[in-house]
Every structure is written in structure tokens, then in C-alpha cells.
Amino acid sequence: MDASQIARRFPLVARPRPACLPLAERVEEIADLARSARRDGKLTSAAVAQNKAALIASDCGMPELARALCWRHTEVYLCAQPLGAQEARYALEPLVNLARLLIRDGDGDGAYQLLDTLNRAARSRGEAVIDGRVLSFRNLTSSDDDHRQLCQWLWTTLLGDGTRALVAAGRWDRARAHAQRHRGVGNRLFDGRQVEALARCLGGEPASALEFLKRSTLSEGWERAVASCLGALCLAISGNPDSASVAAMVRDYLSLDCARELAVFRTRVGLTVVDLSNRDAAAEVYDRIVDEAATFGDGYVAREVLACARYREQLSSAERRGLSAVVVSAGLGQGHMPRNLEQDLLSAVGMSAAATERALATTSLR
């Protein structure tokens, strides 16, 4: 058992995530959003279109294009300062996405540094150097109230994405300190509390981690499933695994909400159960994972399943081929996208950027 690899799936929180459908469908969604933004002049549709376009580029293994799209998006807003709270958030979201791209590229330390720099500069209304570019936030928001609202959003972003960045870098002690410093360790089993438990467990204190977990408030079914996985991991690391902890993991996983938008979360929980048990004890888990992966046609889910060595070796050749086809259809990690789809994507981005410029110009004249 590789405890450090299992731990990298955490923190596990049941947050909805759009399915990674075939690439052509995803690009068409961006085009629909862009047309809506052009027609209605709403910043929301334009912002979602541009953020999703950068995500698609990253998914396809085109990080340079993804970064370029993030910068194009943020510059439209920064040229229109001062902004209201929501518009200022739209301005900074692409910069947060730059950090998420770094996490995907394996640079968790760089991602955390970017997020911390952005947070400090925006809060102080100062300057930040990001990707070698100097950005001024002196006039980012229109009022003190807008600034307070933006800072609240920045706090949640730094807590969540900053924690994930440090975990991706294997910096469990720093992640733990980060969560504590930003008041992110509550009684519920969200990111901060999971990191606290894992830092204790991986730091040679599995018994302390177990006691800490027992004091958690488990208000929802997903929290019970995650707590069962963390408890089983602590017992395994302590050298005292037991059948009761495995049975609890299996039971709690099988009881999870089957909503499609939680498929990635559910798959990661299931694969953690697989890694912490044997084939006989978790037979139903094995079956449900592959059934959902085949049924949903979600590229993210298929990729997660294929990346788990212990699970992959249990798949039949036909199942592996089927899941691989889902990944390819979604364009994941291909290093390119078909030329016609790339052109459609860039056209939609241009349409969204133009709609954003018009909407911001109209707002500034009021």
C-alpha cells in the first residue's frame, strides 16, 4: 500500500462537477454560451464560456493555449477598472485558474505562491507580479463594500485551492498550518479538517488522527464515507487494519448519492476503498465503479479509473478499451484538438470577450 499516493486523492468533498463529455459537445456548449452572451449582454455567460474554454484547452494537454486564454480573459476586466464586486471576481477568476493549471502540471508550490501573491495584492490594493507581468489592483473595486465582498471570495479561494496546491506538492505540514491560519478547520469534514487528520496520520500519529476524526460532525452521507476511508487509512498505517473498517468503507460508499454531477467524487472515494481493501471484501465497489464509468461516459471518471493501478489490473480488455475510448473522445491529454474544434473554440472565446467589453463599457457609462 502506498499511503502517500492514496492521500493525494484528498481532500475529498462532495462538490458538483460538470461531466467531461465528448470534446465536440463541450466546444458546442462554449459556442452556445458565447452566443447567449452576445445576444443578452450578460457577463455571466461570457465569463463561464471563457473559463470553460481555458479548462478545455488544459484538458486537451494544451497548457500554453490555456494560459493565453486565461490572460486574455482577465485583461479585458483589468482594463475596465474600477469594478463592482462581481465584476472584480470575474477579473480574478482567470488568475486563480492559472494556479489550477500549475497544480495540473505538478507545480503545487508554484500554484500556492501565485494564489498567495494574488490574495495579498488584491487585499492590500497593491501590485502583483504573475507570470512575469506586473498587475495593479489599486483601483480594482468601486467601493469599500465591493472590496470586502471580493476579499471574502478570495479567502474561500485561498483556503480551498491553496490547500489543494500544498497537498499536490506533498506539503502536508504546510497545508495543515495553512488551513489553521485561515480558520479552515471546523467540525465538519471539509477540506481543512481532512488535511488536519491526514497530516497527523502521515506524520506518524495515526492514533491521534483517529481520535480527531471521531470528534468530527458528520452531517451528510458523503462525510461518513470520507471518514470511513480516512479511518481505514489510519488503521492501515498504524499496522492494525481490521475487517470492520473495510466493511464500513464499503457500506458507506455504496450508500453515496448517485447524482451524475458527483461522479468524480464518488469514483475517487470508491478507488480509495479499493486501495484499502481486497477484491473479495469490496466486490460490489469494484462492480459499481466500472458500471458508472461505462454508463456516464465521463472522461474525468474514466481517466481516474484507468490511473488506479490496483483497479486497472482487475478490468477486462474490453473494459479498458471502452474507458480509453471515453478518454480519447473527451480529448483528455491528447496534446491537441481537431483543427475545426479549436477554431470553433477560439471563435467562441472572441465572441465572449467582445460581449464582455461591450457590457463593461455600458456599465462604466452609467
Short mmCIF file of C-alpha atoms in Angstrom, two decimals:
data_model
loop_
_atom_site.label_atom_id
_atom_site.label_comp_id
_atom_site.label_asym_id
_atom_site.label_seq_id
_atom_site.Cartn_x
_atom_site.Cartn_y
_atom_site.Cartn_z
CA MET A 1 0.00 0.00 0.00
CA ASP A 2 1.33 3.42 -0.98
CA ALA A 3 -0.18 5.67 1.67
CA SER A 4 1.18 8.87 0.13
CA GLN A 5 -0.45 8.11 -3.22
CA ILE A 6 -3.78 7.30 -1.59
CA ALA A 7 -3.59 10.50 0.45
CA ARG A 8 -3.15 12.60 -2.70
CA ARG A 9 -6.81 11.96 -3.57
CA PHE A 10 -7.77 14.01 -0.53
CA PRO A 11 -9.33 16.28 0.47
CA LEU A 12 -12.49 14.61 -0.81
CA VAL A 13 -15.56 16.83 -0.67
CA ALA A 14 -18.83 16.17 -2.50
CA ARG A 15 -18.81 19.22 -4.75
CA PRO A 16 -20.72 19.03 -8.06
CA ARG A 17 -18.53 18.86 -11.16
CA PRO A 18 -19.75 19.06 -14.75
CA ALA A 19 -19.22 15.85 -16.71
CA CYS A 20 -16.35 15.70 -19.18
CA LEU A 21 -18.37 14.82 -22.28
CA PRO A 22 -17.06 14.25 -25.82
CA LEU A 23 -14.96 17.20 -26.93
CA ALA A 24 -17.31 18.28 -29.73
CA GLU A 25 -20.19 18.59 -27.24
CA ARG A 26 -18.10 20.63 -24.83
CA VAL A 27 -16.99 23.04 -27.56
CA GLU A 28 -20.60 23.42 -28.71
CA GLU A 29 -21.58 24.32 -25.14
CA ILE A 30 -18.97 27.10 -25.19
CA ALA A 31 -20.35 28.35 -28.50
CA ASP A 32 -23.89 28.37 -27.08
CA LEU A 33 -22.73 30.39 -24.07
CA ALA A 34 -20.92 32.85 -26.32
CA ARG A 35 -23.99 33.36 -28.50
CA SER A 36 -26.07 33.88 -25.39
CA ALA A 37 -23.60 36.49 -24.10
CA ARG A 38 -23.66 38.31 -27.44
CA ARG A 39 -27.45 38.27 -27.51
CA ASP A 40 -28.19 39.16 -23.88
CA GLY A 41 -25.09 41.13 -22.94
CA LYS A 42 -24.73 39.19 -19.69
CA LEU A 43 -21.26 38.97 -18.17
CA THR A 44 -22.05 35.64 -16.50
CA SER A 45 -22.42 33.71 -19.76
CA ALA A 46 -19.31 35.32 -21.22
CA ALA A 47 -17.24 34.58 -18.11
CA VAL A 48 -18.35 30.95 -17.93
CA ALA A 49 -17.60 30.49 -21.63
CA GLN A 50 -14.06 31.84 -21.30
CA ASN A 51 -13.27 29.95 -18.11
CA LYS A 52 -14.54 26.69 -19.61
CA ALA A 53 -12.60 27.31 -22.83
CA ALA A 54 -9.36 27.52 -20.85
CA LEU A 55 -10.32 24.34 -18.98
CA ILE A 56 -10.91 22.50 -22.25
CA ALA A 57 -7.51 23.61 -23.58
CA SER A 58 -5.88 22.34 -20.39
CA ASP A 59 -7.81 19.07 -20.53
CA CYS A 60 -6.60 18.52 -24.09
CA GLY A 61 -2.98 18.88 -22.98
CA MET A 62 -2.50 22.37 -24.44
CA PRO A 63 -1.25 24.35 -21.41
CA GLU A 64 0.15 27.28 -23.38
CA LEU A 65 -3.22 27.89 -25.04
CA ALA A 66 -4.96 27.54 -21.68
CA ARG A 67 -2.70 30.17 -20.12
CA ALA A 68 -3.16 32.51 -23.07
CA LEU A 69 -6.93 32.24 -22.74
CA CYS A 70 -6.74 33.00 -19.02
CA TRP A 71 -4.69 36.12 -19.65
CA ARG A 72 -6.94 37.31 -22.46
CA HIS A 73 -9.93 36.92 -20.17
CA THR A 74 -8.50 38.76 -17.18
CA GLU A 75 -7.06 41.64 -19.22
CA VAL A 76 -10.49 42.61 -20.55
CA TYR A 77 -11.65 43.25 -16.98
CA LEU A 78 -8.47 44.83 -15.64
CA CYS A 79 -8.61 47.41 -18.43
CA ALA A 80 -12.06 48.43 -17.19
CA GLN A 81 -11.21 49.18 -13.53
CA PRO A 82 -12.79 50.13 -11.17
CA LEU A 83 -15.23 47.24 -10.98
CA GLY A 84 -18.12 46.09 -8.85
CA ALA A 85 -17.63 43.09 -6.56
CA GLN A 86 -18.92 40.51 -9.04
CA GLU A 87 -17.01 42.00 -11.98
CA ALA A 88 -13.82 42.10 -9.88
CA ARG A 89 -14.31 38.43 -9.10
CA TYR A 90 -14.68 37.70 -12.81
CA ALA A 91 -11.40 39.59 -13.31
CA LEU A 92 -9.52 37.43 -10.82
CA GLU A 93 -11.05 34.03 -11.63
CA PRO A 94 -8.75 33.53 -14.67
CA LEU A 95 -5.73 34.24 -12.45
CA VAL A 96 -6.94 31.61 -9.99
CA ASN A 97 -7.27 29.30 -12.99
CA LEU A 98 -3.58 29.92 -13.76
CA ALA A 99 -2.82 28.45 -10.34
CA ARG A 100 -5.05 25.47 -11.07
CA LEU A 101 -3.14 24.92 -14.30
CA LEU A 102 0.08 24.80 -12.28
CA ILE A 103 -1.45 22.19 -9.96
CA ARG A 104 -2.35 20.10 -13.02
CA ASP A 105 1.22 20.47 -14.28
CA GLY A 106 2.56 19.15 -10.97
CA ASP A 107 3.77 22.50 -9.61
CA GLY A 108 1.82 22.75 -6.39
CA ASP A 109 4.40 25.04 -4.80
CA GLY A 110 4.18 27.48 -7.71
CA ALA A 111 0.39 27.37 -7.57
CA TYR A 112 0.36 28.21 -3.89
CA GLN A 113 2.80 31.07 -4.41
CA LEU A 114 0.59 32.51 -7.16
CA LEU A 115 -2.55 32.29 -5.01
CA ASP A 116 -0.83 33.84 -2.01
CA THR A 117 0.61 36.66 -4.12
CA LEU A 118 -2.77 37.36 -5.70
CA ASN A 119 -4.54 37.34 -2.35
CA ARG A 120 -2.07 39.72 -0.70
CA ALA A 121 -2.02 42.18 -3.61
CA ALA A 122 -5.78 42.32 -4.08
CA ARG A 123 -6.46 42.68 -0.36
CA SER A 124 -3.92 45.49 0.04
CA ARG A 125 -4.92 47.15 -3.24
CA GLY A 126 -1.32 46.78 -4.31
CA GLU A 127 0.62 45.18 -7.15
CA ALA A 128 1.40 41.58 -8.02
CA VAL A 129 3.89 40.01 -10.40
CA ILE A 130 2.29 36.96 -12.00
CA ASP A 131 3.91 35.09 -14.88
CA GLY A 132 6.36 37.96 -15.15
CA ARG A 133 3.57 40.50 -15.63
CA VAL A 134 3.01 43.38 -13.23
CA LEU A 135 -0.66 43.80 -12.29
CA SER A 136 -2.04 46.72 -10.30
CA PHE A 137 -5.11 46.28 -8.12
CA ARG A 138 -5.08 49.82 -6.73
CA ASN A 139 -8.39 50.70 -8.38
CA LEU A 140 -9.80 47.20 -8.77
CA THR A 141 -13.06 47.78 -6.88
CA SER A 142 -15.50 50.68 -6.95
CA SER A 143 -16.22 50.88 -3.21
CA ASP A 144 -15.12 49.59 0.18
CA ASP A 145 -18.14 47.29 0.26
CA ASP A 146 -17.16 45.80 -3.11
CA HIS A 147 -13.65 45.32 -1.76
CA ARG A 148 -14.94 43.49 1.33
CA GLN A 149 -17.05 41.15 -0.80
CA LEU A 150 -14.09 40.42 -3.06
CA CYS A 151 -11.85 39.70 -0.07
CA GLN A 152 -14.40 37.22 1.29
CA TRP A 153 -14.33 35.33 -2.01
CA LEU A 154 -10.52 35.47 -2.06
CA TRP A 155 -10.44 33.94 1.43
CA THR A 156 -12.53 30.94 0.36
CA THR A 157 -10.44 30.55 -2.80
CA LEU A 158 -7.11 30.71 -0.98
CA LEU A 159 -8.34 28.27 1.64
CA GLY A 160 -9.64 25.71 -0.86
CA ASP A 161 -7.25 26.00 -3.80
CA GLY A 162 -4.29 26.88 -1.60
CA THR A 163 -4.84 23.74 0.44
CA ARG A 164 -5.09 21.60 -2.70
CA ALA A 165 -1.92 23.17 -4.08
CA LEU A 166 0.08 22.29 -0.97
CA VAL A 167 -1.37 18.78 -0.87
CA ALA A 168 -0.44 18.30 -4.54
CA ALA A 169 3.12 19.28 -3.61
CA GLY A 170 3.11 16.79 -0.72
CA ARG A 171 3.46 19.64 1.81
CA TRP A 172 1.12 18.21 4.42
CA ASP A 173 2.53 20.18 7.35
CA ARG A 174 2.27 23.43 5.40
CA ALA A 175 -1.24 22.53 4.25
CA ARG A 176 -2.19 21.89 7.86
CA ALA A 177 -0.72 25.22 9.01
CA HIS A 178 -2.39 26.99 6.08
CA ALA A 179 -5.82 25.62 6.99
CA GLN A 180 -5.34 26.56 10.64
CA ARG A 181 -4.10 30.07 9.82
CA HIS A 182 -7.09 30.79 7.62
CA ARG A 183 -9.63 29.38 10.11
CA GLY A 184 -10.41 26.46 7.85
CA VAL A 185 -10.53 23.62 10.40
CA GLY A 186 -14.13 23.36 11.55
CA ASN A 187 -16.09 20.44 12.98
CA ARG A 188 -17.48 19.35 9.59
CA LEU A 189 -15.30 17.09 7.47
CA PHE A 190 -14.44 19.67 4.81
CA ASP A 191 -11.01 20.35 3.33
CA GLY A 192 -9.32 21.76 6.43
CA ARG A 193 -10.39 19.02 8.82
CA GLN A 194 -9.40 16.29 6.37
CA VAL A 195 -5.96 17.86 5.96
CA GLU A 196 -5.52 18.06 9.73
CA ALA A 197 -6.34 14.35 10.08
CA LEU A 198 -4.06 13.34 7.21
CA ALA A 199 -1.17 15.48 8.42
CA ARG A 200 -1.34 13.70 11.78
CA CYS A 201 -1.69 10.28 10.15
CA LEU A 202 1.14 10.70 7.65
CA GLY A 203 3.27 12.41 10.29
CA GLY A 204 3.41 9.28 12.43
CA GLU A 205 0.39 9.96 14.64
CA PRO A 206 -2.36 7.69 13.27
CA ALA A 207 -3.93 7.20 16.71
CA SER A 208 -4.20 10.96 17.18
CA ALA A 209 -5.71 11.26 13.70
CA LEU A 210 -8.33 8.63 14.55
CA GLU A 211 -9.32 10.42 17.74
CA PHE A 212 -9.54 13.68 15.83
CA LEU A 213 -11.80 12.06 13.22
CA LYS A 214 -14.11 10.70 15.92
CA ARG A 215 -14.76 14.26 17.08
CA SER A 216 -15.94 15.32 13.62
CA THR A 217 -19.55 16.29 12.94
CA LEU A 218 -20.71 14.02 10.11
CA SER A 219 -23.88 15.71 8.92
CA GLU A 220 -24.14 14.15 5.46
CA GLY A 221 -23.63 10.73 3.93
CA TRP A 222 -20.58 11.79 1.95
CA GLU A 223 -18.84 12.83 5.17
CA ARG A 224 -19.41 9.38 6.65
CA ALA A 225 -17.91 7.77 3.54
CA VAL A 226 -14.84 10.01 3.68
CA ALA A 227 -14.46 9.47 7.43
CA SER A 228 -14.57 5.70 6.89
CA CYS A 229 -11.82 5.94 4.28
CA LEU A 230 -9.66 8.15 6.48
CA GLY A 231 -10.19 5.85 9.44
CA ALA A 232 -9.22 2.78 7.43
CA LEU A 233 -6.11 4.57 6.15
CA CYS A 234 -5.08 5.46 9.70
CA LEU A 235 -5.52 1.86 10.82
CA ALA A 236 -3.55 0.56 7.83
CA ILE A 237 -0.68 2.97 8.50
CA SER A 238 -0.65 2.00 12.18
CA GLY A 239 -0.32 -1.64 11.15
CA ASN A 240 -3.72 -2.58 12.60
CA PRO A 241 -6.14 -2.89 9.68
CA ASP A 242 -9.38 -4.66 10.51
CA SER A 243 -12.32 -6.10 8.62
CA ALA A 244 -14.80 -3.82 10.39
CA SER A 245 -13.18 -0.68 8.97
CA VAL A 246 -13.23 -2.18 5.47
CA ALA A 247 -16.88 -3.16 5.85
CA ALA A 248 -17.71 0.39 6.95
CA MET A 249 -15.94 1.84 3.91
CA VAL A 250 -17.82 -0.45 1.55
CA ARG A 251 -21.19 0.24 3.19
CA ASP A 252 -20.74 4.00 3.23
CA TYR A 253 -19.51 4.12 -0.36
CA LEU A 254 -22.48 2.08 -1.60
CA SER A 255 -24.81 4.48 0.25
CA LEU A 256 -23.50 7.58 -1.54
CA ASP A 257 -25.77 9.83 -3.59
CA CYS A 258 -25.67 8.59 -7.19
CA ALA A 259 -26.10 12.06 -8.76
CA ARG A 260 -24.19 12.34 -12.02
CA GLU A 261 -22.55 15.64 -11.03
CA LEU A 262 -20.87 13.86 -8.09
CA ALA A 263 -19.44 11.07 -10.25
CA VAL A 264 -15.79 12.15 -9.93
CA PHE A 265 -16.05 12.48 -6.15
CA ARG A 266 -17.78 9.11 -5.88
CA THR A 267 -15.19 7.45 -8.10
CA ARG A 268 -12.31 8.77 -6.02
CA VAL A 269 -13.95 7.50 -2.84
CA GLY A 270 -14.53 4.12 -4.48
CA LEU A 271 -10.94 3.83 -5.69
CA THR A 272 -9.74 4.69 -2.19
CA VAL A 273 -11.87 1.83 -0.87
CA VAL A 274 -10.29 -0.44 -3.48
CA ASP A 275 -6.78 0.60 -2.45
CA LEU A 276 -7.52 -0.09 1.22
CA SER A 277 -9.25 -3.46 0.86
CA ASN A 278 -9.10 -6.73 -1.02
CA ARG A 279 -11.11 -7.82 -4.06
CA ASP A 280 -13.46 -10.12 -2.15
CA ALA A 281 -14.33 -7.60 0.57
CA ALA A 282 -15.08 -4.83 -1.92
CA ALA A 283 -16.60 -6.79 -4.81
CA GLU A 284 -19.67 -4.55 -5.03
CA VAL A 285 -17.46 -1.47 -5.07
CA TYR A 286 -15.44 -2.83 -7.99
CA ASP A 287 -18.63 -3.52 -9.92
CA ARG A 288 -20.24 -0.15 -9.26
CA ILE A 289 -17.14 1.83 -10.26
CA VAL A 290 -16.88 0.25 -13.69
CA ASP A 291 -20.66 0.34 -14.21
CA GLU A 292 -20.81 4.07 -13.50
CA ALA A 293 -17.73 4.79 -15.60
CA ALA A 294 -19.27 2.98 -18.56
CA THR A 295 -22.75 4.45 -18.07
CA PHE A 296 -21.85 8.10 -17.58
CA GLY A 297 -19.30 8.40 -20.39
CA ASP A 298 -17.46 10.99 -18.29
CA GLY A 299 -13.85 11.45 -19.38
CA TYR A 300 -12.74 12.52 -15.90
CA VAL A 301 -14.21 9.39 -14.34
CA ALA A 302 -12.71 7.10 -16.97
CA ARG A 303 -9.30 8.71 -16.51
CA GLU A 304 -9.45 8.29 -12.73
CA VAL A 305 -10.30 4.61 -13.07
CA LEU A 306 -7.53 3.91 -15.58
CA ALA A 307 -4.99 5.76 -13.42
CA CYS A 308 -5.57 3.45 -10.44
CA ALA A 309 -3.12 0.59 -10.93
CA ARG A 310 -4.82 -1.72 -8.43
CA TYR A 311 -8.19 -1.29 -10.10
CA ARG A 312 -6.94 -1.25 -13.68
CA GLU A 313 -5.46 -4.72 -13.35
CA GLN A 314 -8.92 -6.06 -12.49
CA LEU A 315 -10.51 -4.70 -15.67
CA SER A 316 -11.11 -6.87 -18.70
CA SER A 317 -9.51 -5.91 -22.00
CA ALA A 318 -12.90 -4.80 -23.30
CA GLU A 319 -13.48 -2.60 -20.25
CA ARG A 320 -10.06 -0.99 -20.60
CA ARG A 321 -10.67 -0.31 -24.28
CA GLY A 322 -14.09 1.16 -23.53
CA LEU A 323 -12.76 3.52 -20.87
CA SER A 324 -9.80 4.51 -23.03
CA ALA A 325 -12.23 5.39 -25.82
CA VAL A 326 -14.13 7.68 -23.43
CA VAL A 327 -10.89 9.46 -22.51
CA VAL A 328 -9.91 9.91 -26.17
CA SER A 329 -13.39 11.11 -27.14
CA ALA A 330 -13.17 13.78 -24.44
CA GLY A 331 -9.80 14.87 -25.83
CA LEU A 332 -8.06 14.39 -22.49
CA GLY A 333 -4.27 14.63 -22.67
CA GLN A 334 -4.09 14.36 -26.45
CA GLY A 335 -1.75 17.34 -26.83
CA HIS A 336 -4.00 18.90 -29.46
CA MET A 337 -7.61 19.18 -30.57
CA PRO A 338 -9.05 18.78 -34.07
CA ARG A 339 -8.47 21.97 -36.05
CA ASN A 340 -12.15 22.64 -36.67
CA LEU A 341 -12.94 22.34 -32.96
CA GLU A 342 -10.03 24.58 -32.00
CA GLN A 343 -11.25 27.20 -34.46
CA ASP A 344 -14.79 26.95 -33.08
CA LEU A 345 -13.44 27.29 -29.54
CA LEU A 346 -11.35 30.36 -30.35
CA SER A 347 -14.24 31.94 -32.25
CA ALA A 348 -16.48 31.49 -29.20
CA VAL A 349 -13.81 32.99 -26.95
CA GLY A 350 -13.54 36.02 -29.22
CA MET A 351 -17.30 36.45 -29.22
CA SER A 352 -17.40 36.21 -25.42
CA ALA A 353 -14.55 38.70 -24.99
CA ALA A 354 -16.29 41.19 -27.28
CA ALA A 355 -19.54 40.78 -25.34
CA THR A 356 -17.63 41.38 -22.10
CA GLU A 357 -16.04 44.58 -23.43
CA ARG A 358 -19.42 45.93 -24.52
CA ALA A 359 -21.07 45.10 -21.21
CA LEU A 360 -18.27 46.70 -19.18
CA ALA A 361 -18.31 49.80 -21.36
CA THR A 362 -22.05 50.14 -20.82
CA THR A 363 -21.64 49.75 -17.06
CA SER A 364 -18.93 52.42 -16.88
CA LEU A 365 -21.22 54.95 -18.59
CA ARG A 366 -23.99 54.62 -16.03
#
